[in-house]
Coordinates of C-alpha atoms and ligand atoms in Angstrom, one line a residue:
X1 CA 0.0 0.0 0.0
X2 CA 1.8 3.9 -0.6
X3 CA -0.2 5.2 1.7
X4 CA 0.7 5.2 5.5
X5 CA -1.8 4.3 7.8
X6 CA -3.1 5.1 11.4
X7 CA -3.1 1.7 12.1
X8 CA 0.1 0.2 12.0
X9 CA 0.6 -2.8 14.6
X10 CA -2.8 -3.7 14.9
X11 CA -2.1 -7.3 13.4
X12 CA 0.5 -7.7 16.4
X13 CA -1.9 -6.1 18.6
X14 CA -4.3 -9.4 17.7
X15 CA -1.7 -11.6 17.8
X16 CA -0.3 -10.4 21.4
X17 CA -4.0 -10.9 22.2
X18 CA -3.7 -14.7 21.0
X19 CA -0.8 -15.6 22.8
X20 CA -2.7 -14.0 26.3
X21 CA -5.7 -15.9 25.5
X22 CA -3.4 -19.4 24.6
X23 CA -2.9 -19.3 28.1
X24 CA -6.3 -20.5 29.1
X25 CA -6.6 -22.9 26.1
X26 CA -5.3 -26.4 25.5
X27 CA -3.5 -26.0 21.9
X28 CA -0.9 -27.3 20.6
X29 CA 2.1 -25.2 20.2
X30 CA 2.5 -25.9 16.2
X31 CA -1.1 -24.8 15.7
X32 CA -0.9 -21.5 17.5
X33 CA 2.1 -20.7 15.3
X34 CA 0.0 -21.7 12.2
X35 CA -2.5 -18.8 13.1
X36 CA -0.2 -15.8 13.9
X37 CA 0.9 -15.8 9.9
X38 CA -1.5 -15.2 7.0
X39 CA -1.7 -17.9 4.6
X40 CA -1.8 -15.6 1.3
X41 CA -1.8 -12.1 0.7
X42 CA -2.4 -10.5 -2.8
X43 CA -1.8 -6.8 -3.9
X44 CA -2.8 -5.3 -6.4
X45 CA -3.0 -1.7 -7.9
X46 CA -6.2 -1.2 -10.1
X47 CA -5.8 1.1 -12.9
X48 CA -9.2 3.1 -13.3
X49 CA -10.6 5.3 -16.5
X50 CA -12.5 8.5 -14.7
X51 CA -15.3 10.5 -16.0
X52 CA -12.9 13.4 -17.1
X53 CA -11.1 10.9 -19.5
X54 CA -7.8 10.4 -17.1
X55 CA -6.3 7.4 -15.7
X56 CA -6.2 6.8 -12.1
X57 CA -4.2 3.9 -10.0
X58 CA -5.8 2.4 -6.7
X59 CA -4.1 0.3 -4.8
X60 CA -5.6 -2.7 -3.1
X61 CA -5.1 -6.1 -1.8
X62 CA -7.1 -9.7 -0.4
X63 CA -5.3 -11.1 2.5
X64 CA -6.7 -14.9 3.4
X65 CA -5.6 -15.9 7.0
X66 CA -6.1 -19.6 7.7
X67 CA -8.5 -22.2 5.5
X68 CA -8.0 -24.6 7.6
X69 CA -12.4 -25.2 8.6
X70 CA -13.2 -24.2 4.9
X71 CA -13.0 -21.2 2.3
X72 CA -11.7 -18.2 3.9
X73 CA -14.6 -15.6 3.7
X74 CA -14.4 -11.5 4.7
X75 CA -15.3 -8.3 4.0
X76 CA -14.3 -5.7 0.9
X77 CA -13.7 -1.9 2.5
X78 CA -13.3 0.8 0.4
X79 CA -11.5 3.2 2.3
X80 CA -8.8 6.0 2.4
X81 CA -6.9 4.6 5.4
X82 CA -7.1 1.1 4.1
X83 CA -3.4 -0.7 5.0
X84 CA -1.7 -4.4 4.9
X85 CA -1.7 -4.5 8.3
X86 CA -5.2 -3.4 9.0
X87 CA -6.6 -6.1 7.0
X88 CA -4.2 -8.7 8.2
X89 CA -5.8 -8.1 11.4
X90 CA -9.3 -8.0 9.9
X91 CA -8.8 -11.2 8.0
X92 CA -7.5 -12.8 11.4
X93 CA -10.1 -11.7 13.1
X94 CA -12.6 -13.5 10.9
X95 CA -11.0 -16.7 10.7
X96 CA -11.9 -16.7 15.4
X97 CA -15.3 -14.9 14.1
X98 CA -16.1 -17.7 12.0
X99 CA -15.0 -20.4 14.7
X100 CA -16.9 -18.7 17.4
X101 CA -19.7 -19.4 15.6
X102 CA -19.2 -22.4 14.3
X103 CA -19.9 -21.9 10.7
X104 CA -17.5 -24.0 8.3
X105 CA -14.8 -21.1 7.1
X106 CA -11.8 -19.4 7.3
X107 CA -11.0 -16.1 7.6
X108 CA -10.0 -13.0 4.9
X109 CA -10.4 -9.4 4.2
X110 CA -9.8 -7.2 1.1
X111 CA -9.5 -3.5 1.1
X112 CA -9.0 -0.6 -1.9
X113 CA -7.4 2.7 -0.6
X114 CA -9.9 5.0 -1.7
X115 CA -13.0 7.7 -0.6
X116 CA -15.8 6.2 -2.7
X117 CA -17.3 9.5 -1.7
X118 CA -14.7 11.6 -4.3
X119 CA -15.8 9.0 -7.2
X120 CA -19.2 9.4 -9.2
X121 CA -21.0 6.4 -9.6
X122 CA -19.9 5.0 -12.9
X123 CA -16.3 5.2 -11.3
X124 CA -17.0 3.1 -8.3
X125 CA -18.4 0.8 -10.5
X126 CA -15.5 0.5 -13.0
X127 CA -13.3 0.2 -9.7
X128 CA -15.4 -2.8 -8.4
X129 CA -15.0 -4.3 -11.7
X130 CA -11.4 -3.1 -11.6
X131 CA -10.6 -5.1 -8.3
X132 CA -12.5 -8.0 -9.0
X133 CA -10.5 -9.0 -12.6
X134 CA -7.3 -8.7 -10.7
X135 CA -8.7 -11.0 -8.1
X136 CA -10.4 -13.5 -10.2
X137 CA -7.5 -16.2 -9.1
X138 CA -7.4 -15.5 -5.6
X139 CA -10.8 -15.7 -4.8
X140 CA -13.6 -18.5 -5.8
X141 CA -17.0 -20.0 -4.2
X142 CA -14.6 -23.1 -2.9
X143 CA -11.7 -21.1 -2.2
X144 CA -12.5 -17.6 -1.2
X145 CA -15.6 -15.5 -0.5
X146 CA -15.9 -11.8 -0.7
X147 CA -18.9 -9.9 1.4
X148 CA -19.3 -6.4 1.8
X149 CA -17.7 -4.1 4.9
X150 CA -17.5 -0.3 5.4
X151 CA -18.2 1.8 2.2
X152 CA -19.3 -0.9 -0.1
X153 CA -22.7 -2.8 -0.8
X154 CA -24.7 -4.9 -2.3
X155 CA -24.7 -3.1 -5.5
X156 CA -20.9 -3.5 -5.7
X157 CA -21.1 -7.2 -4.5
X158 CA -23.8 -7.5 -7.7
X159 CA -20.9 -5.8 -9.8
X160 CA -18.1 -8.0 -8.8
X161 CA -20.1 -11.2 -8.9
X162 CA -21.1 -10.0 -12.8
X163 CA -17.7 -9.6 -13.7
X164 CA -16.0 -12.8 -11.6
X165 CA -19.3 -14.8 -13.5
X166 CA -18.2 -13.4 -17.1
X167 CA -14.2 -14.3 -16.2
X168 CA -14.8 -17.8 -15.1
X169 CA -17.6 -18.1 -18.1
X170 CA -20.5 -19.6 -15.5
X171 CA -23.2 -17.7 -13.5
X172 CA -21.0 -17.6 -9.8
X173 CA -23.2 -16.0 -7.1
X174 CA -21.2 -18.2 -4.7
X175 CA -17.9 -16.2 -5.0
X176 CA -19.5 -13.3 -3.4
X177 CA -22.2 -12.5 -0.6
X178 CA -24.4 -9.1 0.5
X179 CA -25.6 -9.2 -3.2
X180 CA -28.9 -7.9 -4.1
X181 CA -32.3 -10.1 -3.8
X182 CA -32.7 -10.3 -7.3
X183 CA -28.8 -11.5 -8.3
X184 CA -29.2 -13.8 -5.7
X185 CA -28.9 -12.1 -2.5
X186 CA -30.5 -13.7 1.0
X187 CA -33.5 -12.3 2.8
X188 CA -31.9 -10.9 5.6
X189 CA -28.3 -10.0 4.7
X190 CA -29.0 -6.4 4.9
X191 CA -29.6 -6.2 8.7
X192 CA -27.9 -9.1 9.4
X193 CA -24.5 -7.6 11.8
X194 CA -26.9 -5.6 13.7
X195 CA -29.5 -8.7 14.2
X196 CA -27.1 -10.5 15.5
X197 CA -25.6 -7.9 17.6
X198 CA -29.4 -7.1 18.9
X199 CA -29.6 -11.2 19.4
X200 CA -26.6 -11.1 21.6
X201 CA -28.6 -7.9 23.8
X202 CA -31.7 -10.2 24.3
X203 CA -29.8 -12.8 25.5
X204 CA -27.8 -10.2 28.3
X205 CA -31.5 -8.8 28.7
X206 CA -32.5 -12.4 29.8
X207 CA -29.6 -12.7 32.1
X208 CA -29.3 -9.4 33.8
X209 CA -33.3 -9.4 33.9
X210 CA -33.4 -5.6 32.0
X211 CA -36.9 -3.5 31.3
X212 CA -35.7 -2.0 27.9
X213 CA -36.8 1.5 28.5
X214 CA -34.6 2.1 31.3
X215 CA -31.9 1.0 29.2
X216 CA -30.2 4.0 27.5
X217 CA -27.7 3.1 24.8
X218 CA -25.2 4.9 22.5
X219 CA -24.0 4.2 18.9
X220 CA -20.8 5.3 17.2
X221 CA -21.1 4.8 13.2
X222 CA -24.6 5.0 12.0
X223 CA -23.9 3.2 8.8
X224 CA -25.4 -0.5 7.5
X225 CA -24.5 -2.3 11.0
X226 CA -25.3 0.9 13.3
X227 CA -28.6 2.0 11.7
X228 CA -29.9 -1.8 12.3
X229 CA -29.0 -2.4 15.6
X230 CA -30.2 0.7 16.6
X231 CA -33.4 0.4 15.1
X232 CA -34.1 -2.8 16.5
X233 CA -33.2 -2.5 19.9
X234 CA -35.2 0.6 19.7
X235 CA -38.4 -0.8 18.1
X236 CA -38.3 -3.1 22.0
X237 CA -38.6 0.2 23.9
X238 CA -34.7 0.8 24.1
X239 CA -33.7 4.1 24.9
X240 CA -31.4 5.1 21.7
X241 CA -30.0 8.5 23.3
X242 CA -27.0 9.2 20.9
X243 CA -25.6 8.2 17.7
X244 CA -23.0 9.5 15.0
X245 CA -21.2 9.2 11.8
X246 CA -17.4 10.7 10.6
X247 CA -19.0 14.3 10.9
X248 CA -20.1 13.7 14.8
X249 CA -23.3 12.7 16.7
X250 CA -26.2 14.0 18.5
X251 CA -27.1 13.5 21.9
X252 CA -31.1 13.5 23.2
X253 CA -31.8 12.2 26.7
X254 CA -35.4 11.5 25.7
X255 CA -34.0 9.1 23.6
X256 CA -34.5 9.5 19.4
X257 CA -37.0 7.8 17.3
X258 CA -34.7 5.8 15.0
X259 CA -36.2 5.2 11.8
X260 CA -36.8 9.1 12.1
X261 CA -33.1 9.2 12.1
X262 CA -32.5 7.1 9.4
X263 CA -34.8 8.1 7.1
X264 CA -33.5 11.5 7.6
X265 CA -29.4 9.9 7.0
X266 CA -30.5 8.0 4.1
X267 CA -32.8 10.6 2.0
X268 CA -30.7 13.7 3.1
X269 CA -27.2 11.8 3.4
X270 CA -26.3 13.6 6.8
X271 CA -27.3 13.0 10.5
X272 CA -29.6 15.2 12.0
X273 CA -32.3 15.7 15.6
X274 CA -35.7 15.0 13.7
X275 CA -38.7 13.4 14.0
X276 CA -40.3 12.4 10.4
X277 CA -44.0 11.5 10.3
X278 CA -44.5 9.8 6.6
X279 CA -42.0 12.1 4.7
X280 CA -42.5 14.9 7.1
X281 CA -39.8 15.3 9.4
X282 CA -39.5 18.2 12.3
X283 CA -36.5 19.1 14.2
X284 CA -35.9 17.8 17.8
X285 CA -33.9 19.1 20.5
X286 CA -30.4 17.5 20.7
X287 CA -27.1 18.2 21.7
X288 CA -24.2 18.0 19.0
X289 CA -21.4 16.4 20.5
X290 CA -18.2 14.8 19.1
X291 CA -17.3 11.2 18.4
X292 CA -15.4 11.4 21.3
X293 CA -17.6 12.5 24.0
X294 CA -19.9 9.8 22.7
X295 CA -18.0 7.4 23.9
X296 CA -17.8 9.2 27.2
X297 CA -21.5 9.0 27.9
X298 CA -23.3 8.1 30.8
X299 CA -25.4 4.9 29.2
X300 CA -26.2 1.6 30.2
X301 CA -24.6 -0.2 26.3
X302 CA -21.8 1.5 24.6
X303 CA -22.4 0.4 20.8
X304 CA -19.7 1.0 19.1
X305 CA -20.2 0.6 15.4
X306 CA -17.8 2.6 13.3
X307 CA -14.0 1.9 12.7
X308 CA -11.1 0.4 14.3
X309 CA -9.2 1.4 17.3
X310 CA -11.9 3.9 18.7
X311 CA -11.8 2.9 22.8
X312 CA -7.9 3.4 23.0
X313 CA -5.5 4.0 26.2
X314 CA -6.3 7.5 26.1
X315 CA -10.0 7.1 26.7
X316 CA -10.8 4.0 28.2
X317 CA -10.9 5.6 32.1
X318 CA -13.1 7.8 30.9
X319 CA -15.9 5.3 29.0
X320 CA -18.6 5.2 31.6
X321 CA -20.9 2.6 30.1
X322 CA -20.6 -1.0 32.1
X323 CA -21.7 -2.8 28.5
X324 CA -19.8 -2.5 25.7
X325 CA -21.1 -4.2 22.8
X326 CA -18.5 -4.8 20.1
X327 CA -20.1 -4.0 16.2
X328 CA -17.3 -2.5 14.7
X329 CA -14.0 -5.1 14.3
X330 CA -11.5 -3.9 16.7
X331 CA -12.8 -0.9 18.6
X332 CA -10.9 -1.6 21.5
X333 CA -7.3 -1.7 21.5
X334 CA -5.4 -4.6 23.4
X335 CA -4.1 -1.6 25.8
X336 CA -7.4 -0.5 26.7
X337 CA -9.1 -3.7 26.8
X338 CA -7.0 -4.1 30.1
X339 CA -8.2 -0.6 31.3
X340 CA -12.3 -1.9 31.0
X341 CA -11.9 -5.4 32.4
X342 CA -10.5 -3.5 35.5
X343 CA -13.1 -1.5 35.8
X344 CA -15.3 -4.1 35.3
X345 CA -17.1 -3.3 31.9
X346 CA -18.2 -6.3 30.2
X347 CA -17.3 -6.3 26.9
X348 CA -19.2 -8.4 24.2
X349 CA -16.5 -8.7 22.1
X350 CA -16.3 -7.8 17.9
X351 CA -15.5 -12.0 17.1
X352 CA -18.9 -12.3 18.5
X353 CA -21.0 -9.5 18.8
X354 CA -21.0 -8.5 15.0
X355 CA -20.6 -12.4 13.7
X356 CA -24.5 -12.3 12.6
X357 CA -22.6 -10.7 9.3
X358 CA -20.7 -13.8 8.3
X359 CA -23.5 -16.1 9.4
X360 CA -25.7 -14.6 7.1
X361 CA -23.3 -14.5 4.4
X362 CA -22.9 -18.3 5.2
X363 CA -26.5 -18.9 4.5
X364 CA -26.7 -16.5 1.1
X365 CA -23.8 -19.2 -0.1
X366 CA -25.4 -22.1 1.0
X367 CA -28.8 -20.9 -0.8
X368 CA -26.8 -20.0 -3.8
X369 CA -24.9 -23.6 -4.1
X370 CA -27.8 -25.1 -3.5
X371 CA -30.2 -22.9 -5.5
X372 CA -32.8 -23.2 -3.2
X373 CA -33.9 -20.2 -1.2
X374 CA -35.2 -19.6 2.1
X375 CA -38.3 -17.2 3.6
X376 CA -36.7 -14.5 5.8
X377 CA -38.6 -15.8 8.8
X378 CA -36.3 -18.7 8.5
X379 CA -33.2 -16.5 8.1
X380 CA -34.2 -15.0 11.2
X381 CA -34.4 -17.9 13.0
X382 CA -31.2 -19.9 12.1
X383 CA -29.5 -16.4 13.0
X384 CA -30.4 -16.5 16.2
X385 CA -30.9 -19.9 17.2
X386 CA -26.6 -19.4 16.0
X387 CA -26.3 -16.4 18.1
X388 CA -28.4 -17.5 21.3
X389 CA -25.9 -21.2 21.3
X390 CA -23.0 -19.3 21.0
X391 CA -23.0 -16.5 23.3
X392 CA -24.5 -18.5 25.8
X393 CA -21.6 -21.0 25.6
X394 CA -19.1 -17.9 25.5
X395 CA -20.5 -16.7 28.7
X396 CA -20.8 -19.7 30.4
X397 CA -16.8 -20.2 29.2
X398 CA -16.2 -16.8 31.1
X399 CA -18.0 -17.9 34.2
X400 CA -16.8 -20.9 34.5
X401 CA -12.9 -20.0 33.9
X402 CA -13.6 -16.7 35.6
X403 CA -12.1 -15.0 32.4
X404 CA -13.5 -11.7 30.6
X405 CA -15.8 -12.4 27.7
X406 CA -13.0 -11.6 24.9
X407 CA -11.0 -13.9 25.8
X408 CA -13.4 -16.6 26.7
X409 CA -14.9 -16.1 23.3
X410 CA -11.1 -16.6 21.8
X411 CA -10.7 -19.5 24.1
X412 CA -14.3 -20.9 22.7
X413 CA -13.0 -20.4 19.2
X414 CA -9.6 -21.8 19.5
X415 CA -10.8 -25.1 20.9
X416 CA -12.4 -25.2 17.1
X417 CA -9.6 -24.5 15.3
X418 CA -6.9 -26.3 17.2
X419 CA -9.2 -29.1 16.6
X420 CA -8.9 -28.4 13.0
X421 CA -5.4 -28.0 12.8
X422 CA -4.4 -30.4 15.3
X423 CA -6.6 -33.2 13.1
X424 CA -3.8 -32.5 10.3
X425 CA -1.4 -33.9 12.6
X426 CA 1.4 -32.3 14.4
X427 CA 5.0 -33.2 15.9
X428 CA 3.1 -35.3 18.5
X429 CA 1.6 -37.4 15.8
X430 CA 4.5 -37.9 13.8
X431 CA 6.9 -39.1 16.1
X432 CA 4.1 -41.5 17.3
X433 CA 3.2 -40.2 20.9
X434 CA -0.3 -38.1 19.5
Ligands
NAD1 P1 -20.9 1.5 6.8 O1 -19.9 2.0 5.7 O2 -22.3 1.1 6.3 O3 -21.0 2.5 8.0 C1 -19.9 3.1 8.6 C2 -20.4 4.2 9.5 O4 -19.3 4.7 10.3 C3 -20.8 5.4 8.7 O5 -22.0 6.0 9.3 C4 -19.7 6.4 8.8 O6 -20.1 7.7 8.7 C5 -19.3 6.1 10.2 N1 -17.9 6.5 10.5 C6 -16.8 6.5 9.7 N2 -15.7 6.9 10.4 C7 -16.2 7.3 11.6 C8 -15.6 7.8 12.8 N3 -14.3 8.2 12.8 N4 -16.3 8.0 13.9 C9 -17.6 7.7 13.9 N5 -18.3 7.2 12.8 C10 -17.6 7.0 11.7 O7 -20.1 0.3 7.4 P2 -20.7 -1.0 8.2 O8 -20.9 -2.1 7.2 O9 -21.9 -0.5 9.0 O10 -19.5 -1.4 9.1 C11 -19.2 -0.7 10.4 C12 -18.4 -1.6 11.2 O11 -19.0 -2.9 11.4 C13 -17.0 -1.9 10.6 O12 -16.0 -2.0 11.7 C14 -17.2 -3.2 9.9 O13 -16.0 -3.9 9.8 C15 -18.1 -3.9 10.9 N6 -18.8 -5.0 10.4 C16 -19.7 -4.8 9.4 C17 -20.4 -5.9 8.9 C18 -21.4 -5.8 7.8 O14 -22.0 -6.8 7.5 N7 -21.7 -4.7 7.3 C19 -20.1 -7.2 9.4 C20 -19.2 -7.3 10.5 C21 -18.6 -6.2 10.9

């Protein structure tokens, strides 16, 4: 990548955080190594006609960690502070997403160093296309499985899978998922990170015995995964008292009515304090406030659904919410993971608190190979039968091992894949003692 990025040493961060968690799991040494180094990693630079008639370069690049429990599978993000590193630690991050939950993949992530914003339509689309012809060999429905992440969607899945489909010379909607209903797209997929998100919620409502309206909660990003599990946590009487996007939030004690909210993000493109009857929508009174004293807020769930590395040594003291729930990949640094477990804060952490993503993407596969498709109702209910298991065993892990929820959901995960790897054989089997 040419540019330089805010993120460098996250991948160490994640694996620092393996080698902590190791210590309360029984893996072999051989297979721990195996996951701290990315199996493949493919950069590209994507040369790109613009509307005014000049040629533009974007750089870009697929890394796929570990295919070890099947395809590796991931997110695309289009964005300017896209870096090697960063999505080494995303695509690491969904290989123990996708062992959390069970579901038979690996993990990978792709990025392209670019603000979609700055390109007009017809260039994002020759950019999709772009990235997708340099990737044809890399990726595949049986090898690796592209899904959309921040700043791209089903639209430029659709494109990708069109152009992968007229490479290969056979309709393909495997090799790609979060593509639109009609190119074979699943019911459900849209609002499937925040679903699962909200799933994981219902279950802590259960345990902790909540009423939803005294619950008041917070959400940083107010994108595809924010909007949703804002909306539905609010449509069960949560109180949704602040939200933001990259320009900054707004803060209402009342709480907001969300699809007010969103309506008013999607039609107008910018946040904004309004309640919208039909297409009507008056202003409410709100506080502006700053991504940063969002974080600060006195709630009951912290929601952070934006970037990486948001909840940071600098801050972390000062987050007051004892729930953090985890929909963003990595919004809490190693550093200041420390800082909330000492203060108590539980912490439901990104591998399984945003993992209704990839389970959903799982199912818009399965549908596709099988060409059989299911009724959103059942969608629904295979996503959170998933979710329900899965926390529940996380938190029973942290319970029972009297470890914070991160690292009993890594713990829960590596039991999966040092199964996996250990199954291949390792020293222990080959000098005849395993
Ligand atoms: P999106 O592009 O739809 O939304 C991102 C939102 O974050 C936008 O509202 C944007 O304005 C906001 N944002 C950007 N920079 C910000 C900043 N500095 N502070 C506050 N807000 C900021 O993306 P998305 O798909 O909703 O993804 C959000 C997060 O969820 C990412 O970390 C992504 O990796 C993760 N995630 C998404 C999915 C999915 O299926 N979409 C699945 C798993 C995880």
């Amino acid at each position: 990548m040419t540019k330089p990025s805010d993120h460098d040493g996250i991948f160490a961060d994640a694996v620092r955080r393996l080698d902590a968690t190791s210590l309360h799991a029984t893996i072999d040494p051989e297979a721990l190594e195996k996951l701290k180094h990315p199996k493949a990693i493919l950069q590209v630079s994507i040369p790109v006609r613009m509307d005014d008639g000049s040629l533009r370069i974007f750089q870009g690049c697929r890394v796929r960690h570990d295919d070890t429990r099947g395809p590796t599978k991931g997110g695309l993000r289009f964005h300017p502070d896209v870096s090697i590193d960063e999505v080494k630690a995303l695509a690491f991050w969904m290989t123990f997403k996708c062992a959390v939950v069970g579901i038979p993949y690996g993990g990978a992530k792709g990025g392209v160093v670019v603000n979609p914003k700055e390109l007009s339509r017809l260039e994002v689309e020759r950019l999709s296309r772009g990235f997708m012809a340099q990737m044809a060999d890399f990726v595949g429905p049986e090898t690796d499985i592209p899904a959309p992440d921040v700043y791209t969607n089903a639209m430029i899945m659709g494109w990708m899978m069109d152009e992968y489909s007229k490479i290969v010379r056979r309709h393909s909607p495997s090799v790609i998922t979060g593509k639109p209903i009609p190119l074979g797209g699943s019911l459900g997929r849209d609002d499937a990170t925040g679903r699962g998100a909200y799933y994981c919620i219902k279950e802590l409502e259960r345990l902790e015995g909540w009423k939803p309206k005294e619950v008041r909660v917070a959400v940083q990003g107010f994108g595809n995964a924010g909007q949703h599990v804002a909306s539905l946590l609010h449509a069960d009487g949560y109180r949704v008292v602040a939200v933001s996007d990259s320009q900054g939030g707004i803060y209402r004690e009342e709480g907001f009515d969300v699809p007010s909210l969103i309506h008013a993000k999607n039609t107008a493109r910018r946040l904004q304090a309004v309640y919208c009857r039909d297409a009507l929508c008056e202003a409410v009174d709100a506080d502006v406030i700053t991504n940063e004293q969002l974080l600060e807020l006195d709630v009951e769930i912290l929601i952070p659904a934006a970037l990486e590395s948001q909840i940071t040594i600098e801050n972390a003291e000062r987050v007051r919410a004892p729930i953090v729930v985890e929909v963003a990949n990595g919004p809490t640094t190693s550093a200041a993971d420390a800082v909330l477990n000492d203060k108590g804060v539980l912490v439901v952490p990104d591998i399984l608190a945003n993992a209704g993503g990839v389970t959903v993407s799982y199912f818009e596969w399965t549908q596709n190979r099988q060409g059989f498709y299911w009724k959103e109702s059942e969608v629904h209910d295979r996503l959170r039968e998933i979710m329900s298991r899965e926390f529940n065993a996380v938190y029973d892990l942290k319970n029972a091992k009297q470890i914070d929820m991160r690292t009993a959901a890594y713990v829960h995960a590596l039991s999966r894949l040092a199964s996996a790897i250990e199954a291949q054989g390792t020293k222990s089997y080959y000098e005849g003692v395993g």
